Amino acid sequence: MSMSAGRGGTERLVVIGGDAAGMSAASQARRLKGPRELEIVAFERGRFTSFSACGIPYWVGGDVPGRDRLIARTPQEHRARGIDLRLRTEVTEIDVERRRVRARDVDSGTESWTPYDKLVIATGARPVRPDMPGVDTPGVHGVQTLEDGQALLESLARTRGRRAVVVGAGYIGVEMAEALINRGFEVTVVNRGEEPMSTLDPDMGRLVHRAMEGMGITMVNDAEVTKVLSGQDGRVRAVATQDAQFPADVVILGIGVRPETTLAGAAGLPLGFHGGLLTDLAMRVRGHEDIWAGGDCVEVLNLVSGQEQYVPLGTHANKHGQVIGSNAGGGYATFPGVVGTAVSKVCELEIARTGLREKDAHRVGLAFETVTIESTSRAGYYPGASPMTVKMLAERRTGRLLGVQIVGREGAAKRVDVAAVALTAGMTVEQMTALDLGYAPPFSPVWDPVLAAARKATAKVRAS
């Protein structure tokens, strides 16, 4: 093979995966280098590129009117920018030694090798699909891709009954519960954990539990689905746990995802505790000068705990892609890490968290104090003020902010951003009390709920 894999001495960048991280990387590299300097080949095994998986529940629920609204950039748009995008083409092997990848055309089965000078691995995540009887029964759906969303919508249109069971009560689970309520289904959520939203502490998850039941959603906690039962027509009719059966005309699997690193692992690339690829600050795969990885297939540094964490979110994937594209295109950028911010909603309830939960802090050996306050989204006397609960963790003695969780109605979720900035800056709760946040009665009480929690935490740290 010649010194360069591309045509006539042009370098070739190969990208595996055509969603957020992969195509952001390709696009950013293209901004920095033209086709004569850098040839870019991107492989995507599906039919779509650059789509918002986070938006699928809102499309299914009817808030987003159509599939195309979730596509940020079409394959034609990528190709018009000089990216050789190959859809329905799955990479089946990475040959690190000879710097090439083997790809298979999904429709024809034809395989071929493509050499690379630089490689980006953006293989994303795969949904957790429990190994249990009946999991492949018609009417059982995952919601990872646009194809999944389309299949689910078609299934809902065919379903005569109106009973839905959602398996799992994380972000996807609660968002799909809302989507199905919006579609007029009776919804039961079967959750293995003590309370819904295991990304919160159980006391805050309990608030979510109560609110969901108030919306007419049946919550079943501490229960694991062991079997899917089908009717005479072959479609799903119920799910079973060890103790009970729950009738179902449609079942949604929302158990979470794992990093899709089968290819990377087989190629001998370094994987972390959670099974994700390990990278340096430039998103370069550790120990490999010309291989980068980003998105849902990597582990990231949690800036609060100092440990690697698996956080599959579109926000990070797009940032990873920008960093990778800058570095692969001859520029320079880094991704320092995350503080673990995430927001969600189920109907009118908003759920937010950032930083560490109690069990996370215990795991890394941090001593801490916790406070929980009840406040309102606006001045109490202003019309539309709604209750909000804020929980805050602060390190004992130092008072360093460790984490914040918020559950409330309108105006609750995005308040967590103040805490995310404070965590990133390493602020103490006492320093937070002096933050000059915006105030007017329609937007906040005089003491914003996050600052009210910081005041209470400051007093508790001083007394400890």
CSV table of C-alpha atoms in Angstrom, one decimal:
chain,number,residue,atom,x,y,z
A,1,MET,CA,0.0,0.0,0.0
A,2,SER,CA,1.2,3.5,-0.7
A,3,MET,CA,2.0,6.1,1.9
A,4,SER,CA,-1.5,7.5,1.7
A,5,ALA,CA,-4.8,5.5,1.4
A,6,GLY,CA,-6.5,8.2,-0.6
A,7,ARG,CA,-6.3,9.1,-4.3
A,8,GLY,CA,-3.1,10.5,-5.6
A,9,GLY,CA,-1.5,11.1,-2.2
A,10,THR,CA,-4.7,12.6,-0.7
A,11,GLU,CA,-5.2,11.4,2.9
A,12,ARG,CA,-8.3,9.4,3.6
A,13,LEU,CA,-10.4,9.7,6.7
A,14,VAL,CA,-12.8,6.8,7.2
A,15,VAL,CA,-15.7,7.2,9.6
A,16,ILE,CA,-17.7,4.3,11.0
A,17,GLY,CA,-21.2,5.4,11.9
A,18,GLY,CA,-23.3,8.1,10.3
A,19,ASP,CA,-25.1,9.7,13.2
A,20,ALA,CA,-24.2,12.6,15.6
A,21,ALA,CA,-20.6,12.0,16.4
A,22,GLY,CA,-19.5,10.4,13.1
A,23,MET,CA,-21.0,13.0,10.8
A,24,SER,CA,-20.1,15.9,13.1
A,25,ALA,CA,-16.5,14.7,12.8
A,26,ALA,CA,-16.7,14.3,9.1
A,27,SER,CA,-18.3,17.8,8.6
A,28,GLN,CA,-15.8,19.6,10.9
A,29,ALA,CA,-12.9,17.9,9.2
A,30,ARG,CA,-14.3,18.9,5.8
A,31,ARG,CA,-14.6,22.5,7.0
A,32,LEU,CA,-10.8,22.5,7.7
A,33,LYS,CA,-9.6,20.5,4.7
A,34,GLY,CA,-10.9,20.4,1.1
A,35,PRO,CA,-11.4,17.2,-0.9
A,36,ARG,CA,-8.0,17.5,-2.5
A,37,GLU,CA,-6.3,17.4,0.9
A,38,LEU,CA,-8.6,15.0,2.6
A,39,GLU,CA,-10.9,12.3,1.2
A,40,ILE,CA,-13.7,11.4,3.6
A,41,VAL,CA,-15.5,8.1,3.5
A,42,ALA,CA,-18.4,7.4,5.9
A,43,PHE,CA,-20.1,4.1,6.5
A,44,GLU,CA,-23.6,3.9,7.9
A,45,ARG,CA,-25.5,0.6,8.2
A,46,GLY,CA,-28.9,2.2,8.4
A,47,ARG,CA,-30.9,4.4,6.0
A,48,PHE,CA,-30.6,7.7,7.8
A,49,THR,CA,-27.8,10.1,9.0
A,50,SER,CA,-27.5,12.8,11.6
A,51,PHE,CA,-30.9,12.2,13.2
A,52,SER,CA,-32.1,13.0,16.8
A,53,ALA,CA,-32.8,9.7,18.6
A,54,CYS,CA,-33.7,11.9,21.6
A,55,GLY,CA,-36.7,13.2,19.6
A,56,ILE,CA,-38.2,9.8,18.8
A,57,PRO,CA,-40.5,9.7,21.9
A,58,TYR,CA,-41.9,13.1,20.9
A,59,TRP,CA,-42.5,12.0,17.3
A,60,VAL,CA,-44.3,8.9,18.5
A,61,GLY,CA,-46.3,11.0,21.0
A,62,GLY,CA,-47.4,13.4,18.3
A,63,ASP,CA,-45.5,16.5,19.5
A,64,VAL,CA,-43.2,16.3,16.5
A,65,PRO,CA,-45.3,16.1,13.3
A,66,GLY,CA,-43.0,13.9,11.2
A,67,ARG,CA,-39.9,11.8,10.9
A,68,ASP,CA,-38.0,14.3,8.7
A,69,ARG,CA,-38.1,16.9,11.4
A,70,LEU,CA,-35.7,14.8,13.4
A,71,ILE,CA,-33.1,14.7,10.6
A,72,ALA,CA,-30.5,17.4,11.1
A,73,ARG,CA,-28.7,16.8,7.8
A,74,THR,CA,-29.7,14.4,5.0
A,75,PRO,CA,-27.3,12.0,3.2
A,76,GLN,CA,-27.6,14.3,0.1
A,77,GLU,CA,-26.5,17.3,2.1
A,78,HIS,CA,-23.5,15.4,3.4
A,79,ARG,CA,-22.6,14.2,-0.1
A,80,ALA,CA,-22.9,17.7,-1.5
A,81,ARG,CA,-20.2,18.8,0.9
A,82,GLY,CA,-17.8,16.3,-0.4
A,83,ILE,CA,-18.3,13.4,1.9
A,84,ASP,CA,-18.4,9.9,0.3
A,85,LEU,CA,-21.3,8.6,2.4
A,86,ARG,CA,-22.2,4.9,2.0
A,87,LEU,CA,-25.6,4.0,3.5
A,88,ARG,CA,-26.8,0.5,4.2
A,89,THR,CA,-23.1,-0.5,4.5
A,90,GLU,CA,-21.9,-2.1,7.7
A,91,VAL,CA,-18.3,-2.3,8.8
A,92,THR,CA,-17.6,-5.8,9.9
A,93,GLU,CA,-13.9,-5.6,10.8
A,94,ILE,CA,-11.2,-3.1,11.7
A,95,ASP,CA,-7.7,-4.2,10.7
A,96,VAL,CA,-5.5,-1.8,12.8
A,97,GLU,CA,-2.3,-3.5,11.7
A,98,ARG,CA,-2.9,-2.8,7.9
A,99,ARG,CA,-5.0,0.3,8.5
A,100,ARG,CA,-8.1,-0.8,6.7
A,101,VAL,CA,-11.8,-1.6,7.4
A,102,ARG,CA,-13.9,-4.3,5.9
A,103,ALA,CA,-17.5,-3.3,5.0
A,104,ARG,CA,-20.5,-5.3,3.8
A,105,ASP,CA,-23.3,-4.0,1.6
A,106,VAL,CA,-26.4,-4.9,3.7
A,107,ASP,CA,-28.6,-5.5,0.7
A,108,SER,CA,-26.3,-7.4,-1.6
A,109,GLY,CA,-23.9,-9.0,0.9
A,110,THR,CA,-20.9,-7.8,-1.1
A,111,GLU,CA,-17.8,-7.2,1.1
A,112,SER,CA,-14.8,-5.0,0.4
A,113,TRP,CA,-11.8,-3.5,2.2
A,114,THR,CA,-11.2,0.2,2.4
A,115,PRO,CA,-7.8,1.5,3.5
A,116,TYR,CA,-7.6,4.5,5.8
A,117,ASP,CA,-5.0,7.0,7.0
A,118,LYS,CA,-7.2,8.3,9.8
A,119,LEU,CA,-10.1,6.4,11.4
A,120,VAL,CA,-13.1,7.6,13.4
A,121,ILE,CA,-15.2,5.1,15.3
A,122,ALA,CA,-18.7,6.3,16.1
A,123,THR,CA,-20.6,3.1,16.3
A,124,GLY,CA,-23.0,4.4,19.0
A,125,ALA,CA,-24.9,2.2,21.4
A,126,ARG,CA,-27.1,-0.9,21.2
A,127,PRO,CA,-30.3,-1.2,23.2
A,128,VAL,CA,-30.3,-3.7,26.1
A,129,ARG,CA,-32.6,-6.4,24.9
A,130,PRO,CA,-33.3,-8.9,27.7
A,131,ASP,CA,-32.7,-12.6,26.9
A,132,MET,CA,-36.1,-13.9,27.8
A,133,PRO,CA,-38.8,-16.0,26.2
A,134,GLY,CA,-41.0,-14.0,23.8
A,135,VAL,CA,-38.9,-10.9,23.5
A,136,ASP,CA,-39.1,-11.1,19.7
A,137,THR,CA,-42.9,-11.3,19.6
A,138,PRO,CA,-44.6,-8.9,17.2
A,139,GLY,CA,-45.8,-5.9,19.1
A,140,VAL,CA,-42.6,-5.7,21.2
A,141,HIS,CA,-40.5,-2.6,20.2
A,142,GLY,CA,-37.3,-0.9,21.0
A,143,VAL,CA,-36.8,2.8,20.1
A,144,GLN,CA,-33.2,3.4,19.1
A,145,THR,CA,-33.4,4.4,15.5
A,146,LEU,CA,-35.8,6.2,13.1
A,147,GLU,CA,-36.6,2.8,11.7
A,148,ASP,CA,-37.6,1.7,15.2
A,149,GLY,CA,-39.8,4.8,15.6
A,150,GLN,CA,-41.5,4.1,12.2
A,151,ALA,CA,-42.1,0.5,13.1
A,152,LEU,CA,-43.6,1.4,16.4
A,153,LEU,CA,-46.0,4.0,14.9
A,154,GLU,CA,-47.2,1.5,12.3
A,155,SER,CA,-47.7,-1.0,15.1
A,156,LEU,CA,-49.7,1.5,17.2
A,157,ALA,CA,-51.9,2.2,14.2
A,158,ARG,CA,-52.6,-1.5,13.7
A,159,THR,CA,-53.2,-2.2,17.4
A,160,ARG,CA,-56.9,-2.5,18.3
A,161,GLY,CA,-56.4,-2.7,22.1
A,162,ARG,CA,-55.2,0.3,24.1
A,163,ARG,CA,-53.0,-1.3,26.8
A,164,ALA,CA,-49.3,-0.5,26.7
A,165,VAL,CA,-46.5,-1.8,28.9
A,166,VAL,CA,-43.2,0.0,29.1
A,167,VAL,CA,-40.3,-2.0,30.5
A,168,GLY,CA,-37.9,0.2,32.3
A,169,ALA,CA,-38.3,3.6,34.0
A,170,GLY,CA,-35.2,5.5,32.9
A,171,TYR,CA,-35.3,8.5,30.4
A,172,ILE,CA,-36.6,6.4,27.5
A,173,GLY,CA,-39.1,4.6,29.7
A,174,VAL,CA,-40.7,7.7,31.2
A,175,GLU,CA,-40.7,9.6,27.8
A,176,MET,CA,-42.3,6.7,26.1
A,177,ALA,CA,-44.9,6.5,28.8
A,178,GLU,CA,-45.8,10.1,28.1
A,179,ALA,CA,-45.9,9.4,24.3
A,180,LEU,CA,-48.3,6.5,24.8
A,181,ILE,CA,-50.5,8.5,27.2
A,182,ASN,CA,-50.7,11.1,24.5
A,183,ARG,CA,-51.8,8.4,22.0
A,184,GLY,CA,-54.7,7.4,24.3
A,185,PHE,CA,-53.2,4.2,25.7
A,186,GLU,CA,-53.5,2.9,29.2
A,187,VAL,CA,-49.9,2.7,30.3
A,188,THR,CA,-48.2,0.4,32.9
A,189,VAL,CA,-44.5,0.9,33.6
A,190,VAL,CA,-42.6,-2.1,34.9
A,191,ASN,CA,-39.4,-1.1,36.6
A,192,ARG,CA,-36.7,-3.2,38.1
A,193,GLY,CA,-35.5,-0.5,40.5
A,194,GLU,CA,-36.8,0.8,43.8
A,195,GLU,CA,-38.2,3.9,42.1
A,196,PRO,CA,-38.4,5.3,38.6
A,197,MET,CA,-35.4,7.3,37.3
A,198,SER,CA,-32.4,5.5,38.8
A,199,THR,CA,-30.3,8.5,37.7
A,200,LEU,CA,-31.9,10.2,40.8
A,201,ASP,CA,-31.6,9.3,44.4
A,202,PRO,CA,-34.6,7.1,45.5
A,203,ASP,CA,-36.2,9.9,47.5
A,204,MET,CA,-36.4,12.1,44.4
A,205,GLY,CA,-37.4,9.2,42.3
A,206,ARG,CA,-40.4,8.8,44.6
A,207,LEU,CA,-41.6,12.2,43.6
A,208,VAL,CA,-41.6,11.1,40.0
A,209,HIS,CA,-43.4,7.9,41.0
A,210,ARG,CA,-46.2,9.8,42.7
A,211,ALA,CA,-46.5,12.3,39.8
A,212,MET,CA,-46.7,9.6,37.2
A,213,GLU,CA,-49.4,7.8,39.1
A,214,GLY,CA,-51.3,11.1,39.3
A,215,MET,CA,-51.2,11.2,35.5
A,216,GLY,CA,-52.9,7.8,35.3
A,217,ILE,CA,-49.7,5.8,34.7
A,218,THR,CA,-49.5,2.5,36.6
A,219,MET,CA,-46.1,2.2,38.2
A,220,VAL,CA,-44.8,-1.3,39.2
A,221,ASN,CA,-41.4,-1.1,40.9
A,222,ASP,CA,-39.1,-3.8,42.2
A,223,ALA,CA,-40.3,-6.0,39.4
A,224,GLU,CA,-38.5,-7.7,36.5
A,225,VAL,CA,-40.2,-8.8,33.3
A,226,THR,CA,-39.3,-12.5,32.8
A,227,LYS,CA,-41.5,-13.4,29.8
A,228,VAL,CA,-43.5,-12.0,27.0
A,229,LEU,CA,-46.7,-13.8,26.3
A,230,SER,CA,-48.5,-14.0,22.9
A,231,GLY,CA,-52.1,-14.5,21.9
A,232,GLN,CA,-53.6,-16.7,19.2
A,233,ASP,CA,-52.8,-14.1,16.6
A,234,GLY,CA,-49.1,-14.4,17.4
A,235,ARG,CA,-49.0,-10.8,18.7
A,236,VAL,CA,-48.1,-9.8,22.3
A,237,ARG,CA,-50.9,-10.1,24.8
A,238,ALA,CA,-49.1,-9.7,28.2
A,239,VAL,CA,-45.8,-9.5,30.0
A,240,ALA,CA,-45.1,-11.6,33.0
A,241,THR,CA,-43.0,-11.0,36.1
A,242,GLN,CA,-42.2,-13.6,38.8
A,243,ASP,CA,-45.4,-12.6,40.7
A,244,ALA,CA,-47.9,-11.2,38.1
A,245,GLN,CA,-49.0,-10.7,34.5
A,246,PHE,CA,-49.8,-7.4,32.9
A,247,PRO,CA,-52.0,-7.3,29.8
A,248,ALA,CA,-50.4,-5.6,26.8
A,249,ASP,CA,-51.3,-4.8,23.3
A,250,VAL,CA,-47.9,-3.2,22.7
A,251,VAL,CA,-44.7,-3.4,24.7
A,252,ILE,CA,-41.9,-0.8,24.7
A,253,LEU,CA,-38.4,-1.8,25.8
A,254,GLY,CA,-36.8,1.1,27.6
A,255,ILE,CA,-34.1,-0.7,29.6
A,256,GLY,CA,-31.2,1.4,28.5
A,257,VAL,CA,-28.2,1.0,26.1
A,258,ARG,CA,-24.7,-0.3,26.1
A,259,PRO,CA,-21.7,0.9,24.1
A,260,GLU,CA,-21.5,-0.8,20.7
A,261,THR,CA,-17.9,-1.7,20.8
A,262,THR,CA,-17.9,-5.2,19.3
A,263,LEU,CA,-15.7,-4.1,16.4
A,264,ALA,CA,-13.3,-2.1,18.5
A,265,GLY,CA,-12.9,-4.9,21.0
A,266,ALA,CA,-12.2,-7.5,18.3
A,267,ALA,CA,-9.6,-5.1,16.9
A,268,GLY,CA,-7.8,-5.0,20.3
A,269,LEU,CA,-8.6,-1.4,21.1
A,270,PRO,CA,-8.8,-0.4,24.8
A,271,LEU,CA,-12.2,-0.7,26.5
A,272,GLY,CA,-13.1,0.6,29.9
A,273,PHE,CA,-15.1,-0.8,32.9
A,274,HIS,CA,-18.4,0.0,31.2
A,275,GLY,CA,-17.4,-1.5,27.9
A,276,GLY,CA,-16.8,1.8,26.1
A,277,LEU,CA,-13.7,2.9,24.2
A,278,LEU,CA,-11.1,4.8,26.2
A,279,THR,CA,-9.8,8.0,24.7
A,280,ASP,CA,-7.5,10.9,25.6
A,281,LEU,CA,-8.6,14.6,25.9
A,282,ALA,CA,-8.4,14.9,22.1
A,283,MET,CA,-10.8,12.0,21.7
A,284,ARG,CA,-8.0,9.9,20.3
A,285,VAL,CA,-8.2,6.2,21.2
A,286,ARG,CA,-5.5,5.6,23.8
A,287,GLY,CA,-2.4,4.2,22.3
A,288,HIS,CA,-3.4,4.8,18.7
A,289,GLU,CA,-2.2,8.0,17.0
A,290,ASP,CA,-4.6,8.0,14.0
A,291,ILE,CA,-7.8,6.5,15.5
A,292,TRP,CA,-10.5,8.6,17.2
A,293,ALA,CA,-13.7,7.6,18.9
A,294,GLY,CA,-16.8,9.5,20.1
A,295,GLY,CA,-20.5,9.4,20.9
A,296,ASP,CA,-22.3,6.6,22.6
A,297,CYS,CA,-19.4,4.1,22.1
A,298,VAL,CA,-17.0,5.9,24.4
A,299,GLU,CA,-16.5,6.4,28.2
A,300,VAL,CA,-16.0,10.0,29.4
A,301,LEU,CA,-14.3,11.5,32.4
A,302,ASN,CA,-16.7,12.7,35.1
A,303,LEU,CA,-15.2,16.0,36.4
A,304,VAL,CA,-16.8,15.7,39.8
A,305,SER,CA,-15.9,12.1,40.7
A,306,GLY,CA,-12.7,11.9,38.7
A,307,GLN,CA,-13.7,8.5,37.2
A,308,GLU,CA,-14.7,7.3,33.8
A,309,GLN,CA,-18.4,7.1,33.2
A,310,TYR,CA,-20.7,5.9,30.5
A,311,VAL,CA,-23.1,8.8,29.5
A,312,PRO,CA,-24.8,8.2,26.1
A,313,LEU,CA,-26.2,11.6,25.2
A,314,GLY,CA,-26.6,13.5,21.9
A,315,THR,CA,-25.1,16.6,23.4
A,316,HIS,CA,-21.8,14.9,24.1
A,317,ALA,CA,-21.8,13.0,20.8
A,318,ASN,CA,-22.0,16.3,18.9
A,319,LYS,CA,-19.2,17.9,20.9
A,320,HIS,CA,-17.1,14.7,20.5
A,321,GLY,CA,-17.6,15.0,16.7
A,322,GLN,CA,-16.5,18.6,16.7
A,323,VAL,CA,-13.4,17.8,18.6
A,324,ILE,CA,-12.5,14.8,16.5
A,325,GLY,CA,-13.1,16.6,13.3
A,326,SER,CA,-10.9,19.5,14.4
A,327,ASN,CA,-8.0,17.1,15.3
A,328,ALA,CA,-8.4,14.8,12.3
A,329,GLY,CA,-8.6,17.9,10.0
A,330,GLY,CA,-5.3,19.3,11.3
A,331,GLY,CA,-6.6,21.6,13.9
A,332,TYR,CA,-6.7,21.2,17.7
A,333,ALA,CA,-9.5,20.7,20.2
A,334,THR,CA,-10.1,18.8,23.4
A,335,PHE,CA,-13.1,17.4,25.3
A,336,PRO,CA,-12.3,17.8,29.1
A,337,GLY,CA,-15.2,15.7,30.4
A,338,VAL,CA,-18.7,16.0,31.8
A,339,VAL,CA,-20.5,16.7,35.1
A,340,GLY,CA,-23.4,14.4,34.3
A,341,THR,CA,-26.2,16.8,33.4
A,342,ALA,CA,-29.5,15.4,32.1
A,343,VAL,CA,-33.1,16.5,31.9
A,344,SER,CA,-36.3,14.8,31.0
A,345,LYS,CA,-40.1,15.2,31.3
A,346,VAL,CA,-43.2,13.1,31.6
A,347,CYS,CA,-46.3,15.1,30.8
A,348,GLU,CA,-46.1,18.2,32.9
A,349,LEU,CA,-43.4,16.9,35.3
A,350,GLU,CA,-39.8,18.1,34.7
A,351,ILE,CA,-36.9,16.0,36.0
A,352,ALA,CA,-33.3,17.2,36.1
A,353,ARG,CA,-30.0,16.1,37.6
A,354,THR,CA,-26.3,17.0,37.5
A,355,GLY,CA,-23.2,15.8,39.3
A,356,LEU,CA,-23.2,12.9,41.8
A,357,ARG,CA,-26.0,11.0,43.5
A,358,GLU,CA,-25.5,9.9,47.1
A,359,LYS,CA,-24.3,6.4,46.0
A,360,ASP,CA,-21.9,7.9,43.5
A,361,ALA,CA,-20.3,10.1,46.2
A,362,HIS,CA,-20.1,7.1,48.6
A,363,ARG,CA,-18.5,5.0,45.8
A,364,VAL,CA,-15.6,7.4,45.3
A,365,GLY,CA,-15.0,8.0,49.0
A,366,LEU,CA,-16.5,11.5,49.4
A,367,ALA,CA,-18.0,12.6,52.7
A,368,PHE,CA,-21.0,14.9,52.1
A,369,GLU,CA,-24.1,16.6,53.4
A,370,THR,CA,-27.5,16.6,51.7
A,371,VAL,CA,-30.3,19.1,51.9
A,372,THR,CA,-33.7,19.1,50.2
A,373,ILE,CA,-35.9,22.2,49.9
A,374,GLU,CA,-39.4,22.9,48.6
A,375,SER,CA,-39.7,26.1,46.5
A,376,THR,CA,-41.7,27.5,43.6
A,377,SER,CA,-41.0,28.2,40.0
A,378,ARG,CA,-42.1,31.9,40.4
A,379,ALA,CA,-42.8,34.3,43.2
A,380,GLY,CA,-45.4,32.5,45.3
A,381,TYR,CA,-47.9,35.3,44.8
A,382,TYR,CA,-47.5,35.3,41.0
A,383,PRO,CA,-50.1,33.4,38.9
A,384,GLY,CA,-48.8,30.0,37.7
A,385,ALA,CA,-46.3,29.5,40.4
A,386,SER,CA,-45.8,25.7,40.8
A,387,PRO,CA,-44.0,23.6,43.4
A,388,MET,CA,-40.4,22.5,42.9
A,389,THR,CA,-38.2,20.2,45.0
A,390,VAL,CA,-34.4,20.7,44.9
A,391,LYS,CA,-31.9,18.3,46.5
A,392,MET,CA,-28.3,19.3,46.8
A,393,LEU,CA,-25.1,17.4,47.8
A,394,ALA,CA,-22.1,19.3,49.2
A,395,GLU,CA,-18.7,17.9,50.3
A,396,ARG,CA,-18.2,17.9,54.1
A,397,ARG,CA,-15.7,20.5,55.4
A,398,THR,CA,-14.9,22.1,51.9
A,399,GLY,CA,-18.5,22.8,50.9
A,400,ARG,CA,-17.7,22.0,47.3
A,401,LEU,CA,-20.9,21.4,45.3
A,402,LEU,CA,-21.2,17.7,44.4
A,403,GLY,CA,-24.6,17.3,42.8
A,404,VAL,CA,-28.1,18.7,42.3
A,405,GLN,CA,-31.5,17.0,41.5
A,406,ILE,CA,-34.7,18.9,40.7
A,407,VAL,CA,-38.2,17.6,40.2
A,408,GLY,CA,-41.1,20.1,39.5
A,409,ARG,CA,-43.3,21.5,36.9
A,410,GLU,CA,-42.7,24.3,34.4
A,411,GLY,CA,-39.3,26.0,34.9
A,412,ALA,CA,-37.7,23.2,36.9
A,413,ALA,CA,-35.5,21.3,34.4
A,414,LYS,CA,-33.4,24.1,33.0
A,415,ARG,CA,-32.6,25.5,36.4
A,416,VAL,CA,-30.1,22.6,36.7
A,417,ASP,CA,-27.9,24.4,34.2
A,418,VAL,CA,-26.8,26.9,36.9
A,419,ALA,CA,-25.7,23.9,39.0
A,420,ALA,CA,-23.9,22.4,36.0
A,421,VAL,CA,-21.9,25.5,35.5
A,422,ALA,CA,-21.1,25.7,39.3
A,423,LEU,CA,-19.9,22.0,39.2
A,424,THR,CA,-17.7,22.7,36.2
A,425,ALA,CA,-16.2,25.7,37.9
A,426,GLY,CA,-15.6,23.7,41.2
A,427,MET,CA,-17.7,26.2,43.2
A,428,THR,CA,-18.6,25.8,46.8
A,429,VAL,CA,-22.2,26.1,47.9
A,430,GLU,CA,-21.3,29.3,49.8
A,431,GLN,CA,-19.9,30.8,46.6
A,432,MET,CA,-23.1,29.8,44.8
A,433,THR,CA,-25.3,31.8,47.3
A,434,ALA,CA,-23.7,35.0,45.9
A,435,LEU,CA,-24.4,34.3,42.2
A,436,ASP,CA,-26.1,37.2,40.6
A,437,LEU,CA,-29.0,35.3,38.9
A,438,GLY,CA,-31.9,37.0,37.2
A,439,TYR,CA,-35.0,37.8,39.2
A,440,ALA,CA,-38.5,39.0,38.5
A,441,PRO,CA,-41.7,37.5,40.0
A,442,PRO,CA,-42.8,35.8,36.8
A,443,PHE,CA,-39.5,33.9,36.6
A,444,SER,CA,-38.4,33.1,40.2
A,445,PRO,CA,-38.8,33.8,43.9
A,446,VAL,CA,-36.4,36.4,45.3
A,447,TRP,CA,-34.2,33.4,46.3
A,448,ASP,CA,-34.0,31.2,43.2
A,449,PRO,CA,-34.7,27.5,44.3
A,450,VAL,CA,-31.1,26.5,43.4
A,451,LEU,CA,-29.7,29.3,45.5
A,452,ALA,CA,-32.2,28.6,48.4
A,453,ALA,CA,-30.8,25.0,48.4
A,454,ALA,CA,-27.2,26.4,48.4
A,455,ARG,CA,-28.0,28.6,51.4
A,456,LYS,CA,-29.3,25.6,53.3
A,457,ALA,CA,-26.4,23.5,52.3
A,458,THR,CA,-23.9,26.2,53.4
A,459,ALA,CA,-25.5,26.3,56.8
A,460,LYS,CA,-25.3,22.5,57.1
A,461,VAL,CA,-21.7,22.3,56.0
A,462,ARG,CA,-20.7,25.0,58.5
A,463,ALA,CA,-22.5,23.1,61.3
A,464,SER,CA,-20.8,19.7,60.4
